[in-house]
Each structure stands twice: as structure tokens, then as C-alpha cells.
XYZ file of C-alpha atoms in Angstrom:
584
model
C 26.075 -87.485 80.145
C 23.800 -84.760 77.865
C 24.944 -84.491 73.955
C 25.602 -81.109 73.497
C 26.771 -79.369 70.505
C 28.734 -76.463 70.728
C 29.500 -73.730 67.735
C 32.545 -70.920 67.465
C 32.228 -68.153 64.914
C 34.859 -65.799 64.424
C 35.921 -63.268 61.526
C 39.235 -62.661 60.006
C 40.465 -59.869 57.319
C 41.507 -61.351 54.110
C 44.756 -59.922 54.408
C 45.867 -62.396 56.560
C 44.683 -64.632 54.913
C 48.538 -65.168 53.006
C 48.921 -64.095 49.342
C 45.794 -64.785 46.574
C 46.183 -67.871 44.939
C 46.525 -67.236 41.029
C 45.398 -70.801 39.501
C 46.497 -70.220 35.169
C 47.362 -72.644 32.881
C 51.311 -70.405 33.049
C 54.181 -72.090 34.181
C 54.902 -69.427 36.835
C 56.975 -69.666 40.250
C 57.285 -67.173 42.404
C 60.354 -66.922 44.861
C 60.854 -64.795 48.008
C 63.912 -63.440 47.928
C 65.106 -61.925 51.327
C 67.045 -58.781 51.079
C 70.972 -58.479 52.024
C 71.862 -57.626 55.264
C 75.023 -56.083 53.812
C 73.163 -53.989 51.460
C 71.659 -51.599 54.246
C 74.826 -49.879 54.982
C 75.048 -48.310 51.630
C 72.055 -46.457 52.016
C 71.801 -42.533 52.829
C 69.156 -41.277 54.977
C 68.707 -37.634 54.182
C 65.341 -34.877 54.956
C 62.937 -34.467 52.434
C 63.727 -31.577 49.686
C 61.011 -29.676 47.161
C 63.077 -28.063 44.151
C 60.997 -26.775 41.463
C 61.370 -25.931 37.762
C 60.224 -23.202 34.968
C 60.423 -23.116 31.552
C 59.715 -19.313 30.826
C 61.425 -16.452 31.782
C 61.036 -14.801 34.573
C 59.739 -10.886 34.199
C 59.890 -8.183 36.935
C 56.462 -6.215 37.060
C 56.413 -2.461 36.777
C 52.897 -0.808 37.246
C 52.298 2.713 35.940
C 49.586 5.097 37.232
C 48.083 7.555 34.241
C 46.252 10.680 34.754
C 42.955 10.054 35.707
C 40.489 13.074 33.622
C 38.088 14.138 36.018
C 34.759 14.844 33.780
C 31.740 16.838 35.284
C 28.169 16.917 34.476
C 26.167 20.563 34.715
C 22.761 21.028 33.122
C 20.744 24.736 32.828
C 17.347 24.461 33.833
C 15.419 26.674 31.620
C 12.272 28.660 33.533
C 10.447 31.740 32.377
C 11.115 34.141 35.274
C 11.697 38.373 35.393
C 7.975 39.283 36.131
C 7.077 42.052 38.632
C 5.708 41.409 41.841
C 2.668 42.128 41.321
C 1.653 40.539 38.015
C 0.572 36.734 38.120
C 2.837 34.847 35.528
C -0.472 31.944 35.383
C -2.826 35.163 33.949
C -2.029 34.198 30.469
C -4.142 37.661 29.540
C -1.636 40.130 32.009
C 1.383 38.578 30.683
C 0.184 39.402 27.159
C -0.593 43.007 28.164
C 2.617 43.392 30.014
C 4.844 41.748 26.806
C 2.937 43.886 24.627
C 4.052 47.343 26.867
C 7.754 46.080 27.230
C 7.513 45.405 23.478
C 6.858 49.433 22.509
C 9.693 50.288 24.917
C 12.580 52.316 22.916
C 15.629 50.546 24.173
C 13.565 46.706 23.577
C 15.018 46.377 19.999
C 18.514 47.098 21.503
C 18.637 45.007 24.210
C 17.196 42.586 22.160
C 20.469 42.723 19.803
C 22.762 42.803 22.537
C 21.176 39.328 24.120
C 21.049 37.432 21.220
C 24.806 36.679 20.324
C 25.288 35.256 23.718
C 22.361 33.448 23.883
C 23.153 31.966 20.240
C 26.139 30.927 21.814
C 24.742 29.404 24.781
C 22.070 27.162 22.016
C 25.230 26.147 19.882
C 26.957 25.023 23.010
C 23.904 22.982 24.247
C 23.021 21.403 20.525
C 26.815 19.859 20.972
C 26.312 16.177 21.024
C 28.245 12.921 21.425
C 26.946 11.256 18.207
C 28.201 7.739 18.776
C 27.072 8.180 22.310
C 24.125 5.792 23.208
C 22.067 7.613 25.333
C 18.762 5.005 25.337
C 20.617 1.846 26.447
C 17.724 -0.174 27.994
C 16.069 0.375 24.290
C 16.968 -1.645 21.067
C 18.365 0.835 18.466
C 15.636 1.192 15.597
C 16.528 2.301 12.298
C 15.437 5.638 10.348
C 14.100 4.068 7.930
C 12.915 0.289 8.110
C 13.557 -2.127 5.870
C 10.457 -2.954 3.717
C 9.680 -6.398 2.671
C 6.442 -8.927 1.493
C 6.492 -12.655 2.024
C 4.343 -15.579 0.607
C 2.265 -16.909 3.418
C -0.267 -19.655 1.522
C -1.357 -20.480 -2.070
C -4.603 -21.416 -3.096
C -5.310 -23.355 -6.170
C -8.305 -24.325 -8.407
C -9.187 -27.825 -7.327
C -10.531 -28.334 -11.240
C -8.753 -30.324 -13.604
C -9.055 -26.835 -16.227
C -7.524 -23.567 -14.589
C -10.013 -20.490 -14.538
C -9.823 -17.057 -14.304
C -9.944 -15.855 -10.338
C -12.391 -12.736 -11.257
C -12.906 -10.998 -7.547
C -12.338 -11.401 -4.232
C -13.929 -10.356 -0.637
C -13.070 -11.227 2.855
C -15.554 -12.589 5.441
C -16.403 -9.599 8.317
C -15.597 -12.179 11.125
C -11.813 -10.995 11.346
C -11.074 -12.078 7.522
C -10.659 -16.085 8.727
C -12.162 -16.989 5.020
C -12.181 -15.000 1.750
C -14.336 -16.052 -1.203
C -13.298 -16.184 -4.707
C -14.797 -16.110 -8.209
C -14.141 -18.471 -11.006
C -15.215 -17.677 -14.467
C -13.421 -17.358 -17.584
C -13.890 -14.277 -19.454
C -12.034 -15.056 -22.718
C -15.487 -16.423 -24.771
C -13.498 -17.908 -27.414
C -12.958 -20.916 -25.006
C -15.502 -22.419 -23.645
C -14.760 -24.217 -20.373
C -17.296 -23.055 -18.031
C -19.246 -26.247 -18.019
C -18.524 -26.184 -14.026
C -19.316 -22.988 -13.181
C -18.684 -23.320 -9.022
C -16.975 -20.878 -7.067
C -15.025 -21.519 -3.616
C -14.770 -19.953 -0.354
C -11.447 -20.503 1.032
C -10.431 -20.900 4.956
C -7.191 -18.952 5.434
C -5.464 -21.919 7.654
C -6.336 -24.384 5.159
C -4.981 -24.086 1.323
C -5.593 -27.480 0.521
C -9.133 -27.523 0.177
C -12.173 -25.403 0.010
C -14.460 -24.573 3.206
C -17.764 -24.300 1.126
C -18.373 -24.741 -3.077
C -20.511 -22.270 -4.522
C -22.934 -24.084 -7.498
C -24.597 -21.570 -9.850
C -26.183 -22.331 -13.278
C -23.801 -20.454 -15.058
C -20.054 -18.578 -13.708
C -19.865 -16.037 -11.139
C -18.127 -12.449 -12.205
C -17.843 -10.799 -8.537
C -18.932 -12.421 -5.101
C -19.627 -9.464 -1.755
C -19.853 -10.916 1.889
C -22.698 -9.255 3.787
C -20.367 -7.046 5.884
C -23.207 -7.597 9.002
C -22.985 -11.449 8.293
C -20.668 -13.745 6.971
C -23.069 -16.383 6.143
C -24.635 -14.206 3.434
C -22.904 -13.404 -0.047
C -24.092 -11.194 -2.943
C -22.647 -12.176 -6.797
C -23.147 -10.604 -10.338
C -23.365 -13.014 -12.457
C -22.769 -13.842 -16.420
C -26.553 -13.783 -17.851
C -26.353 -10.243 -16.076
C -28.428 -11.715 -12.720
C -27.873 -11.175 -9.546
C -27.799 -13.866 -6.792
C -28.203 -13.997 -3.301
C -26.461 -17.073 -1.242
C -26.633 -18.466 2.399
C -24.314 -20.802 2.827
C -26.107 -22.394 5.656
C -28.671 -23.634 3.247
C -26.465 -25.280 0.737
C -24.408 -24.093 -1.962
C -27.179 -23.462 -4.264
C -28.629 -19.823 -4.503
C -31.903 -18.775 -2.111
C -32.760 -16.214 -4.666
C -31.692 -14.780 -7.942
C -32.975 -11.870 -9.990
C -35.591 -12.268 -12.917
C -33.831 -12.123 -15.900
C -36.086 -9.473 -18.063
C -35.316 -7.042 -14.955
C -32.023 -7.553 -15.220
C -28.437 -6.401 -16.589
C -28.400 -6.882 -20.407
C -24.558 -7.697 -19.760
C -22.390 -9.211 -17.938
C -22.993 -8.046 -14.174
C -19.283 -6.815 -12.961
C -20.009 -5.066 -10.359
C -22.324 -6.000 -7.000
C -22.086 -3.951 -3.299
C -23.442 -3.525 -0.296
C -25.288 -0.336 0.855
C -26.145 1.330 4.365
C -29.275 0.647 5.026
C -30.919 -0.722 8.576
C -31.896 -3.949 7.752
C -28.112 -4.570 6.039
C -30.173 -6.449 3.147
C -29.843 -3.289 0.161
C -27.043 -3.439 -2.477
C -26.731 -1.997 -5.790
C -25.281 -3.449 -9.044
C -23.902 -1.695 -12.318
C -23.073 -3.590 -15.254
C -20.840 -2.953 -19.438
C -25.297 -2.033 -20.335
C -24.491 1.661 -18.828
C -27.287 0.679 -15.834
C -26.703 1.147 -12.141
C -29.450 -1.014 -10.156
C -30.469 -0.863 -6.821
C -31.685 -4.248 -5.355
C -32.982 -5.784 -1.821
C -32.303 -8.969 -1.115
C -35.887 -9.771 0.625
C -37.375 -9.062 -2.736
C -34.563 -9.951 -5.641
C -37.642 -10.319 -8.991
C -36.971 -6.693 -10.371
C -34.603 -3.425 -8.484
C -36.095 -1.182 -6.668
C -34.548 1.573 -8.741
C -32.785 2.212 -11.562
C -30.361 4.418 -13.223
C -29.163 4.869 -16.969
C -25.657 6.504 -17.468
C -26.262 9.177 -20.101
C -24.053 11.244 -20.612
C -25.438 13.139 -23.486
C -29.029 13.821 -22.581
C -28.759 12.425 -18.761
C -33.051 12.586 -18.257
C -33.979 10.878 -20.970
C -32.814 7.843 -19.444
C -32.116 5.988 -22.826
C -30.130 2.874 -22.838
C -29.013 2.612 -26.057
C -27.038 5.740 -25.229
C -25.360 4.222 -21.908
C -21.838 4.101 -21.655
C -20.376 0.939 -20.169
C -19.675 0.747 -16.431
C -16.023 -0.355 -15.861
C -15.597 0.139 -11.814
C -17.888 0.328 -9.031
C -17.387 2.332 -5.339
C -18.979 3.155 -2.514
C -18.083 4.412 1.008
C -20.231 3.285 3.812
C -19.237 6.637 5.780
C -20.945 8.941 2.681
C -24.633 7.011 3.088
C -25.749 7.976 -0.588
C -23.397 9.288 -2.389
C -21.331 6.609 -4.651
C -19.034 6.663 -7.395
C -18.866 4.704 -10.896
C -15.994 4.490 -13.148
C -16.750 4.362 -17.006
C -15.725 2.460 -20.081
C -14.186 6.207 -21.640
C -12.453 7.209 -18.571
C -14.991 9.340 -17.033
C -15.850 9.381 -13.313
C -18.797 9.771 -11.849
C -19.741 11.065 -8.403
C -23.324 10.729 -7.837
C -25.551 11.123 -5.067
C -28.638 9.047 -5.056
C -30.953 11.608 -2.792
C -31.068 13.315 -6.400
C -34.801 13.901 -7.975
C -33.325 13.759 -11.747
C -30.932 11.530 -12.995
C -28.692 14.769 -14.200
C -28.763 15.814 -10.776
C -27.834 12.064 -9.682
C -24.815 12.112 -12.195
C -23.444 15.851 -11.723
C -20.456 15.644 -11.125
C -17.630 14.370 -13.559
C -13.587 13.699 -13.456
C -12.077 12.844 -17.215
C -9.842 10.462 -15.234
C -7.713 8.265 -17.916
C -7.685 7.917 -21.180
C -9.286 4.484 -21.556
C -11.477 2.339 -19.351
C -10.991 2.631 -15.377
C -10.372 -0.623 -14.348
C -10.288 0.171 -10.311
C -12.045 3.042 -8.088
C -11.209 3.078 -4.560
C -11.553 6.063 -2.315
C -9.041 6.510 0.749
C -10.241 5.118 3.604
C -8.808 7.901 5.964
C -9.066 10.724 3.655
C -12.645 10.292 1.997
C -12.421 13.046 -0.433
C -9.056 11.595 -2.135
C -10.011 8.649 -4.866
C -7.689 6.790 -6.735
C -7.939 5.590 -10.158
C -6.625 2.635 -11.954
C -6.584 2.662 -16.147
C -4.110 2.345 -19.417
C -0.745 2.545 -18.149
C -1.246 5.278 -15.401
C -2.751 5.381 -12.076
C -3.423 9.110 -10.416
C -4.914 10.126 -7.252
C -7.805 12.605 -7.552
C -9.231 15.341 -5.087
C -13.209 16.267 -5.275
C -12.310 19.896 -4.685
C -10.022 19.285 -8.371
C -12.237 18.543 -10.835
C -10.228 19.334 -13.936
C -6.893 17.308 -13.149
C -5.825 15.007 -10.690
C -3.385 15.745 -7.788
C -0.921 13.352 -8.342
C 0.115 10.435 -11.040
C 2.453 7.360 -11.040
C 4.902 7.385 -13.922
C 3.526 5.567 -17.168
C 3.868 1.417 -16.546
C 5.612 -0.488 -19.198
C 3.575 -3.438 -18.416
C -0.050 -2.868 -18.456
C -2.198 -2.149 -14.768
C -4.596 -4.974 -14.138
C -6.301 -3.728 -11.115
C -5.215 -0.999 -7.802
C -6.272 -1.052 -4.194
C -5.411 1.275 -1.107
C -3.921 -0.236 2.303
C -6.579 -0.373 4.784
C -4.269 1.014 7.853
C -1.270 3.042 6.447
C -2.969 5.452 4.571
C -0.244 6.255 2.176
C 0.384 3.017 0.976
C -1.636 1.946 -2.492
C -0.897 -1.375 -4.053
C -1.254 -1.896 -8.293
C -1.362 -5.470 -10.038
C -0.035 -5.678 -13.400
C 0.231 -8.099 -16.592
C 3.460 -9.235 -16.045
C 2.638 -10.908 -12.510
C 4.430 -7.747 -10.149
C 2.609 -6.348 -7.457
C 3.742 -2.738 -6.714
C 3.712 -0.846 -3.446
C 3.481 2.971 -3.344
C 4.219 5.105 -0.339
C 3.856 8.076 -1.287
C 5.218 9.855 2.267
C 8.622 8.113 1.236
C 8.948 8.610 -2.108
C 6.125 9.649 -5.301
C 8.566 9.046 -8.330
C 8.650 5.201 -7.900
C 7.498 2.096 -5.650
C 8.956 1.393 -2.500
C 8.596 -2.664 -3.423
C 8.138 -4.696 -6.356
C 7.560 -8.093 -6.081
C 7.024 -10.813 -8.955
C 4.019 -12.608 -7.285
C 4.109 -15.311 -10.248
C 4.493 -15.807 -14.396
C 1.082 -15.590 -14.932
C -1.204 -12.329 -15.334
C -2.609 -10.434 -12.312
C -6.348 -10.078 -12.183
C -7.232 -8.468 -8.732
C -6.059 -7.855 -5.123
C -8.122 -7.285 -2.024
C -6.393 -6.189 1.482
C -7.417 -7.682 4.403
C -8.701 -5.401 6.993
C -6.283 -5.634 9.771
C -3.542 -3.917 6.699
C -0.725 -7.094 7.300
C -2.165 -9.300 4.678
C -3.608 -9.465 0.583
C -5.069 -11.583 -1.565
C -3.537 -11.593 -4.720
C -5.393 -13.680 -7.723
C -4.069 -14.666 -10.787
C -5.599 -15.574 -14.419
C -4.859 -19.526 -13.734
C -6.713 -19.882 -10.615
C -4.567 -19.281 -8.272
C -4.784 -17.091 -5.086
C -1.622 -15.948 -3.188
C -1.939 -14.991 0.803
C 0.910 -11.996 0.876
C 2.031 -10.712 4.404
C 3.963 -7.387 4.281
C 6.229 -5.783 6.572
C 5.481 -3.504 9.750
C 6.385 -0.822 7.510
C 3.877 -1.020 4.993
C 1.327 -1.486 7.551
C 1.375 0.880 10.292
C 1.418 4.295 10.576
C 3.833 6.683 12.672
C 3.152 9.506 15.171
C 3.244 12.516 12.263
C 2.385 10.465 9.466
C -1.480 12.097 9.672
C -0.204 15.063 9.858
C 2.438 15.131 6.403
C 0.098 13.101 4.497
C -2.567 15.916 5.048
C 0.093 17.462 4.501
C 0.914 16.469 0.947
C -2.734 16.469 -0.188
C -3.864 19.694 0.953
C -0.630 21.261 -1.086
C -1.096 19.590 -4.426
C -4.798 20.346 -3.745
C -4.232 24.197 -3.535
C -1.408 23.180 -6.757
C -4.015 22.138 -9.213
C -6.644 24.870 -8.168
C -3.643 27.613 -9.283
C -3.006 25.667 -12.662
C -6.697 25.651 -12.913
C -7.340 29.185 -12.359
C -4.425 29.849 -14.711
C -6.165 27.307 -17.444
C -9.513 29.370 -17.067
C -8.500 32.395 -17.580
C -5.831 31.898 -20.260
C -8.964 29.694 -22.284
C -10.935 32.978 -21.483
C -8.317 35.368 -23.116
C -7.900 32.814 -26.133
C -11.868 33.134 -26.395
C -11.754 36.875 -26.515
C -9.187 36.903 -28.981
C -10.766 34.738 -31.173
C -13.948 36.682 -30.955
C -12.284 40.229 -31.833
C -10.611 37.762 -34.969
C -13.983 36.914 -36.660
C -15.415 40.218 -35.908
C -12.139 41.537 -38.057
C -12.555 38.890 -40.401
C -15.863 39.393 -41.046
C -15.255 43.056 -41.608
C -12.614 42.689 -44.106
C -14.525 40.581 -45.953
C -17.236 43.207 -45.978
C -14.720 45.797 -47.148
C -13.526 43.372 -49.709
C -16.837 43.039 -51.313
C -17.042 46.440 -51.549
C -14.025 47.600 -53.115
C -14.537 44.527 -55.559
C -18.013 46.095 -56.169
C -16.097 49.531 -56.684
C -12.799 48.314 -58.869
C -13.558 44.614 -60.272
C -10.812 44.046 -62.840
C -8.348 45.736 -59.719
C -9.137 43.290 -57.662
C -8.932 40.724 -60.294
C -5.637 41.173 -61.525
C -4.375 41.392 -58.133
C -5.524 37.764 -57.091
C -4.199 36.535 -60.272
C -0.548 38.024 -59.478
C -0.458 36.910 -56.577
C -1.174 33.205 -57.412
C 1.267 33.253 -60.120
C 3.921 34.649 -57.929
C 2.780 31.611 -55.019
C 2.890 28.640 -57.989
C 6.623 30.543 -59.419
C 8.064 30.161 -55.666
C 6.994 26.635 -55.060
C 8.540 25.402 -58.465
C 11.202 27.107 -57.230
C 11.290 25.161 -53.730
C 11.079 21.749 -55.382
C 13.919 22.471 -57.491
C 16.286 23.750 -54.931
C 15.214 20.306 -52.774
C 16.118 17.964 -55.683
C 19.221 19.669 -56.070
C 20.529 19.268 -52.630
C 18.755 15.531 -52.551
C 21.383 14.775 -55.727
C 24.630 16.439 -54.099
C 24.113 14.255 -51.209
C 23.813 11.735 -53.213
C 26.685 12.117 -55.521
C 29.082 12.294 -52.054
């Protein structure tokens, strides 16, 4: 018989199973414990019932209706109508003809009177306006007048050990990313220009310089080439000037011969129009304007001596110091030098003598002008930086300028205008506050004043885009400031009211002028017709003394005694009055 084996599987639910077996270390039983049969006639089968329960009170609603207020809109469209049929209301020259005939009619002047109260009403009626209506909802709500502010972007510091004075300033033309700054310290009492380098800075980096600058002695004032940021122009302090290319190291290509140089410090270096972008001209405290190129930097290619006295003689010992330097690259030769007595000068290079060169003159302030800047917008409008004042000057006002800032209690260091609002002017001072003028918003005072540090002020250049400027201090120091949107850009009218504004102080000053003139004319007369007189009473005295000489005499004698008994008299009377109050 064949072995075979045979397998069952089958499943079962765990359920039945029986009950889980709970293995503890508990004593535990657990009984079944069968319910009464007796028990199950004491129960009550009943259906099911839902009652339900509130704790608050129970309110009966009421509903109301209001009026509704029906509102309506209506508008007026306004269209010039009431021509005849056969004139053409686009012929701007027959509708002039026929306004001029209805104009001459009799009864136009009393129709006229009898239209206009109604149609005053009608314009009173349409000027009616919700005022905290907001009829531009899809636009944000923008202020009168916005709120004007300055913030510290970045601060750049001397890397040196000894702090020196920051000197000048100028951005790079390749959308300001760097700026270059001078170091040299002009108090000569200490000397601590034994490193004499100067830095140019990268904007995005205040930690360290982008290139070092190595002269032989310290830079005063450092120009970028505004055709190419690689090349720089600097005064320096023997009175040289020096031409850099900072792709060839950070030593000079070329400086100036120093017998054809400044016999002073040179303070002022800047870049002239010219086609080959390589011409500049200098000026220096020696009372010398020089005109340099950079291809050939021995000896200027001309020269000018600021005489005032005898202009053509071109002597140097009779030079008065040049304080400030400007020119505008929209003028082509005419250029502007501020002086160490206050005078301006407006000169124009094309002239053959050097008193036609220096014509024109503005007594501008009372002691040296520190900072000449024309307007960048309005070319004929200057401003001027010096003692405790800064005034904006016109070139049709030569006498006085067209407007003035109050007098400073801290000493100006320096002034600059915005280069894209056009009413905006900024002024350093001692005490470490930069000011900012509008003067569309107000002239008696600056619209913001910001303490920029502890430490004196010693120049400020904007940056061309307007937002940002470089702000230098006497330490070292160079502080990035970015200003607000409204210090920076200018609104649809704003042309318009600053022309404005110039144009009627302009016309101001030529009145007071003309008044000036002619009063100094009638004072001249006057005092003409009062030596003539003079000189004839003394002729008439001579001659009566040669008729009468012990009259005359007598008389003069009299008449001194009479002068020497009434001041006797006068000191008495003031010692008497001195001892009363005494006494009390």
C-alpha cells in the first residue's frame, strides 16, 4: 500500500479563539457570573427620546427696514459751441475775427454781467468736493510734502597707524563704483607725512583699498580723467603736478619739472575740453593759473598771473593767492577762480591780454572762497563758499549776489551743489554737520542737518547719479551718505519755479543796483558843487582878510574862546551828574 501524506489548512478569526490569556505576576481570578433570570422582569422597554438643553435665553428677532437714500451721479460736459453756420470753429484765425466783432457789440458788456453770476454759481457748485473721499484707490496715497532724511551707507578709514587729513575727493566716470582720496596733512607744525600714499577706494568694499597711490611727497587734490578711469591728475605739495595710470603701478608716469612749476602748494588740478581728453589746468596760493598736457608734463603750455592791480604786467610778486578752482565742461573756455580776498574771477581763456582774460570780477565774501561751483542746470548761477556765509551769485549781477544763507555759527569748511535736484546745495562745516539747502522749500534755513561725526569737515563730493556723497573728515575718514528721494529728484514744475526764483531776485538786485548807481552819482555831484563852494569861500576869505586883517582876527579869536568856555562848561556839568549818581 503507497505512503501518502496528506495536509489540511484552514483559517479561523481570533475571536473565537475564547478570551486572551493575560499571563502577570497578579493574583487575579476572573469569574463568570450569569445574570438572574428574575431580574429581567423589572426592566422597562420604552422608544428612544432626544430632549435637549440651553443655557441662554432665548430672544425673539425683530428686523427693521431703514430708508434706503437713493444718490445720483450727473456730470456737465463742457464744449465750446454757439458758432454760425458758416464759420469753421478749427480756423483758429476766423474765430479770432469773429470774437473780436462780437467783442465791439454794444449789448456784449451787458450780457456779459448778466452771465456771470450764474455761471459763478455753476463753478462754486462744481469746485464742491468730498475731502475725505478717496477718489485714486488703486494708487498709494503720497504725501505733500515728503519726509526728508540721509543715512550712513559705508565708512572708510585710513589704513595708517597716524590719521591724516582727507584733502579732496573725485569719483571714477565708470558709474562712480570707486572714488579716490587724498591724504596729506596740512598743519606743518607736525610732521607726519613720512608716508605720503594716497588710496582709491571701491565703494562695495570699506575694508581695504582697491589701488595705493605712492608719491615722493603728499598729494593735495587727485582728478579722474572723466574719458578714463584708469588715468588720474594730482597737485601736489612741492607745487608739481603728476600724472598716474594705475595700470602701470602706483608710482607716477610723469610729473612736472619743478622750476616750471607752482611756487606753492598746488590746490587746485582739472580737466579741460579738449579732443584728445589729455589738457588740464592747475592754479595754486603763488596767484598762477597753468595750463598743462599730460603727453608733455616738463613745463605748461601757458600761463597766467592773477594781477589784479596792473593785470598785463604779469608780475608774480603781485599775485593774489588762488583759493578755489571751477570749470564747466559745457562753457569750453571760459573758467572761473576764486581768490584768497574774496574776489571772483570769470575769465575766458580765448582772451589776447591777460586783462582781457581776467575781466570780469564778483567781490564775493569777505575772506578767502573756500568752494566755487556753478549750477549744473542753470550755468549762469555760481555759488560761493567763504567766512561764515555762503551766497548764490548771477553773472548778469555783478555788484551783489542774489541770494545768501544766514551767517553760520560754526565756521563753512567746504559747499557743493546736488548733481540732479537742482535746488539742493550741500555745506560742510567745523563742527562735523553737513547741511542741506532747498531752496524751492524754504531759503531762511536747511531742510536737514546731520552730525556726520566729532571731527572737522574737510570736503564733500556728490556722486553723479544725485543719491549718494562722499563726505571726508580731518582724521582720515570718508563717510558714503545716501539721501532721500526727496533730496534727489526733481518734480514736474520744479524747472519751472526754480527759474522761477532766479530770474526774480535776478531782476531784484539789478533795481537795487540801478538805485546804488544813481544815488552814488547824486552823492558825487553833491560833493563836487561842495568843493567848488568851498573853494570859493576860501577865496572870499582871503580876500576880505586881505581887506580887514585885525577884523578877521579878532573874530577867530572870539570864537575860539567862546568854543574852549563851552567845553569847560560840558565837563563840569558831566562830573556833576557822574557824582549825584554816585552819592544815590
Amino acid at each position: 500500500m503507497k505512503n501518502i501524506n496528506m495536509q489540511y489548512a484552514y483559517t479561523k478569526k481570533r475571536l473565537e479563539f475564547g478570551r486572551r490569556c493575560n499571563f502577570t505576576d497578579y493574583q487575579k481570578m476572573d469569574v463568570d457570573i450569569k445574570p438572574h433570570v428574575g431580574y429581567m422582569n423589572n426592566y422597562i422597554h420604552i422608544n428612544p427620546v432626544t430632549q435637549g438643553t440651553q443655557c441662554g435665553k432665548i430672544y425673539s428677532v425683530h428686523e427693521i427696514n431703514t430708508n434706503t437714500a437713493t444718490f445720483k451721479d450727473s456730470g456737465m460736459y463742457h464744449a465750446e459751441g454757439g458758432w454760425p453756420k458758416d464759420l469753421n470753429p478749427k480756423d483758429t484765425e476766423q474765430t479770432v475775427r469773429y470774437k473780436r466783432k462780437i467783442e465791439k457789440d454794444e449789448l456784449y458788456i451787458h450780457t456779459m454781467l448778466q452771465l456771470l453770476p450764474p455761471m459763478e454759481q455753476c463753478i462754486l457748485q462744481n469746485n464742491a468736493c468730498n475731502i475725505y473721499e478717496q477718489y485714486f484707490s488703486d494708487m498709494e496715497p503720497i504725501s505733500l510734502i515728503q519726509r526728508v532724511y540721509s543715512r550712513t551707507v559705508n565708512v572708510y578709514r585710513d589704513v595708517l597707524p597716524i590719521k591724516r587729513q582727507i584733502t579732496h575727493l573725485s569719483w571714477s566716470p565708470d558709474q562712480g563704483n570707486r572714488f579716490a582720496a587724498s591724504y596729506c596733512n596740512t598743519d606743518f607744525r607736525i610732521a607726519i607725512n613720512d608716508n605720503p600714499q594716497s588710496y582709491i577706494w571701491d565703494v562695495e568694499n570699506p575694508n581695504k583699498p582697491c589701488s595705493i597711490l605712492k608719491p615722493f611727497c603728499p598729494i593735495l587734490t587727485l582728478e579722474y580723467n572723466p574719458k578714463d578711469s584708469n588715468i588720474l591728475i594730482s597737485g601736489l605739495q612741492t607745487g608739481q603736478v603728476a600724472c598716474w595710470d594705475i595700470r602701470k603701478g602706483s608710482e607716477p608716469v610723469e610729473i612736472s619739472l619743478i622750476e616750471a612749476s607752482h611756487r606753492d602748494l598746488c590746490n587746485e588740478v582739472l580737466w579741460i575740453n579738449s579732443k584728445t581728453g589729455t589738457e588740464f589746468f592747475s592754479a595754486s596760493k603763488d596767484g598762477q593759473i597753468m595750463w598743462w598736457d599730460i603727453r608733455k608734463l616738463q613745463s605748461p603750455t601757458e600761463t597766467l598771473v592773477i594781477d589784479l592791480c596792473k593785470p598785463d604786467n604779469q608780475d608774480i610778486n603781485n599775485a593774489v593767492g588762488i583759493s578755489a578752482l571751477q570749470f564747466e565742461p559745457s562753457m569750453g573756455t571760459r573758467f572761473m577762480c576764486g581768490l584768497e580776498n574774496g574776489i571772483v574771477i570769470s575769465g575766458n581763456r580765448k582772451g589776447k591780454t591777460p586783462s582781457e582774460k581776467i575781466a570780469t570780477r564778483f567781490r564775493a565774501q569777505y575772506g578767502p572762497v573756500i568752494s566755487l561751483e556753478r549750477n549744473p542746470t542753470f550755468v549762469k548761477n555760481f555759488l560761493t563758499v567763504g567766512d561764515w556765509t555762503t551766497r548764490i551769485w548771477s553773472e548778469d549781477c555783478k555788484e551783489s549776489c542774489i541770494a545768501w544763507t544766514p551767517g553760520h555759527r560754526d565756521f563753512l569748511i567746504g559747499g557743493a551743489w546736488s548733481v540732479t535736484r537742482f535746488s539742493v546745495f550741500f555745506l560742510i562745516k567745523m563742527d562735523g554737520t553737513l547741511d542741506v539747502w532747498d531752496l524751492l522749500i524754504q531759503q531762511d534755513s536747511p531742510v536737514l542737518s546731520v552730525k556726520v561725526c566729532d571731527e572737522v569737515l574737510t570736503h564733500i563730493k556728490p556722486h553723479e547719479q544725485g543719491q549718494l556723497a562722499a563726505i571726508a573728515n580731518k582724521k582720515g575718514t570718508t563717510f558714503l551718505i545716501e539721501f532721500s528721494e526727496a533730496l534727489t529728484t526733481n518734480q514736474k514744475n520744479d524747472k519751472l519755479l526754480f527759474t522761477a526764483l532766479l530770474d526774480r531776485e535776478t531782476r531784484r538786485e539789478k533795481v537795487i543796483e540801478a538805485k546804488n548807481r544813481e544815488q552814488r552819482l547824486k552823492m558825487k555831484s553833491l560833493k563836487n558843487n561842495n568843493i567848488e563852494i568851498e573853494c570859493q569861500s576860501k577865496v572870499d576869505e582871503k580876500d576880505s582878510k586881505s581887506l580887514n586883517p585885525n577884523v578877521n582876527d579878532n573874530a577867530i579869536l572870539m570864537h575860539c574862546e567862546e568854543e574852549y568856555e563851552n567845553a569847560i562848561k560840558a565837563e563840569l556839568a558831566k562830573e556833576e551828574v557822574t557824582s549825584n549818581g554816585t552819592i544815590e
